[in-house]
């Protein structure tokens, strides 16, 4: 049938991760789940302001929302979840907010590490992590050095910290240029696949679904290459309130999308 020849949605939920799920009774009914979901977690500041609180109060509750969304993503069988935690542009915020966010991320990584590892979820970090504060770099090292055996690996959580897509693409171009200069690569060998292999997401499928909360409808320098054919989902919900229901609503909407990739 014509419809079946289209790559309409993601993989059917018959993979081993779905079968290993211990929450069968309460598992949400989804016909198709994307392998990779990317999220621009936005609206912490407005959420806090709406409660008469400081912006950092919103960021703290934002961490709680991440925990719930990560758990739900693993439960439904998503293999890669990439969350935008801090952009290169976010350095332009007041110093106290930047310092507060850095400390929150560093603490959350260590606080969640055992639980995530026990659940078969590994953390990876994408972005210019070399210029982050030392305590955050130390947390990142600890998380990245925590191995999960292949048979227990359930999901990869990519945290984008000090990330910008233009930085990432410039880095890829620089590395490729160096290989050409050294004579180990010829310009004819530069293909879209080669460029993908030089990005921070190398080895992962491109996201099938991008979610942005808080009503903003822009990409804010996130995964510009990888999102070329991604389904976009925008919701007015502010990030601290997104949670399990928010993710499931986005996944149900994704199921209805028809992905044509230029074909009919
Ligand atoms: C997203 O929430 C978190 C970060 C960018 C670190 P915001 O802090 O951007 O919240 P709003 O957009 O000001 O409400
Ligand atoms: C994007 O949110 C970055 C993160 C979610 C980390 P921002 O709130 O910084 O984006 P803009 O400035 O409104 O586009
Ligand atoms: Mg914002």
mmCIF file of C-alpha atoms and ligand atoms in Angstrom, residues 41-46 55 59 85 90 93 97 101, ligand 1:
data_model
loop_
_atom_site.group_PDB
_atom_site.id
_atom_site.type_symbol
_atom_site.label_atom_id
_atom_site.label_comp_id
_atom_site.label_asym_id
_atom_site.label_seq_id
_atom_site.Cartn_x
_atom_site.Cartn_y
_atom_site.Cartn_z
ATOM 1 C CA UNK A 41 13.155 23.343 27.526
ATOM 2 C CA UNK A 42 11.888 26.912 27.711
ATOM 3 C CA UNK A 43 9.810 29.000 30.096
ATOM 4 C CA UNK A 44 11.394 28.438 33.517
ATOM 5 C CA UNK A 45 11.789 32.173 34.118
ATOM 6 C CA UNK A 46 8.212 33.050 33.175
ATOM 7 C CA UNK A 55 14.066 32.964 37.993
ATOM 8 C CA UNK A 59 15.192 26.534 36.936
ATOM 9 C CA UNK A 85 20.074 22.975 29.050
ATOM 10 C CA UNK A 90 22.768 32.164 27.633
ATOM 11 C CA UNK A 93 22.238 36.549 31.221
ATOM 12 C CA UNK A 97 21.499 33.388 37.033
ATOM 13 C CA UNK A 101 22.190 27.334 36.386
HETATM 14 C C1 LIG B 1 14.782 27.907 29.789
HETATM 15 O O1 LIG B 1 13.974 28.782 30.489
HETATM 16 C C2 LIG B 1 16.038 27.537 30.536
HETATM 17 C C3 LIG B 1 17.273 28.140 30.005
HETATM 18 C C4 LIG B 1 17.357 28.840 28.906
HETATM 19 C C5 LIG B 1 18.492 27.924 30.762
HETATM 20 P P1 LIG B 1 14.211 30.342 30.424
HETATM 21 O O2 LIG B 1 15.165 30.735 31.503
HETATM 22 O O3 LIG B 1 14.616 30.765 29.057
HETATM 23 O O4 LIG B 1 12.772 30.889 30.754
HETATM 24 P P2 LIG B 1 12.045 32.140 30.102
HETATM 25 O O5 LIG B 1 12.059 31.924 28.621
HETATM 26 O O6 LIG B 1 12.806 33.353 30.502
HETATM 27 O O7 LIG B 1 10.658 32.100 30.669
#
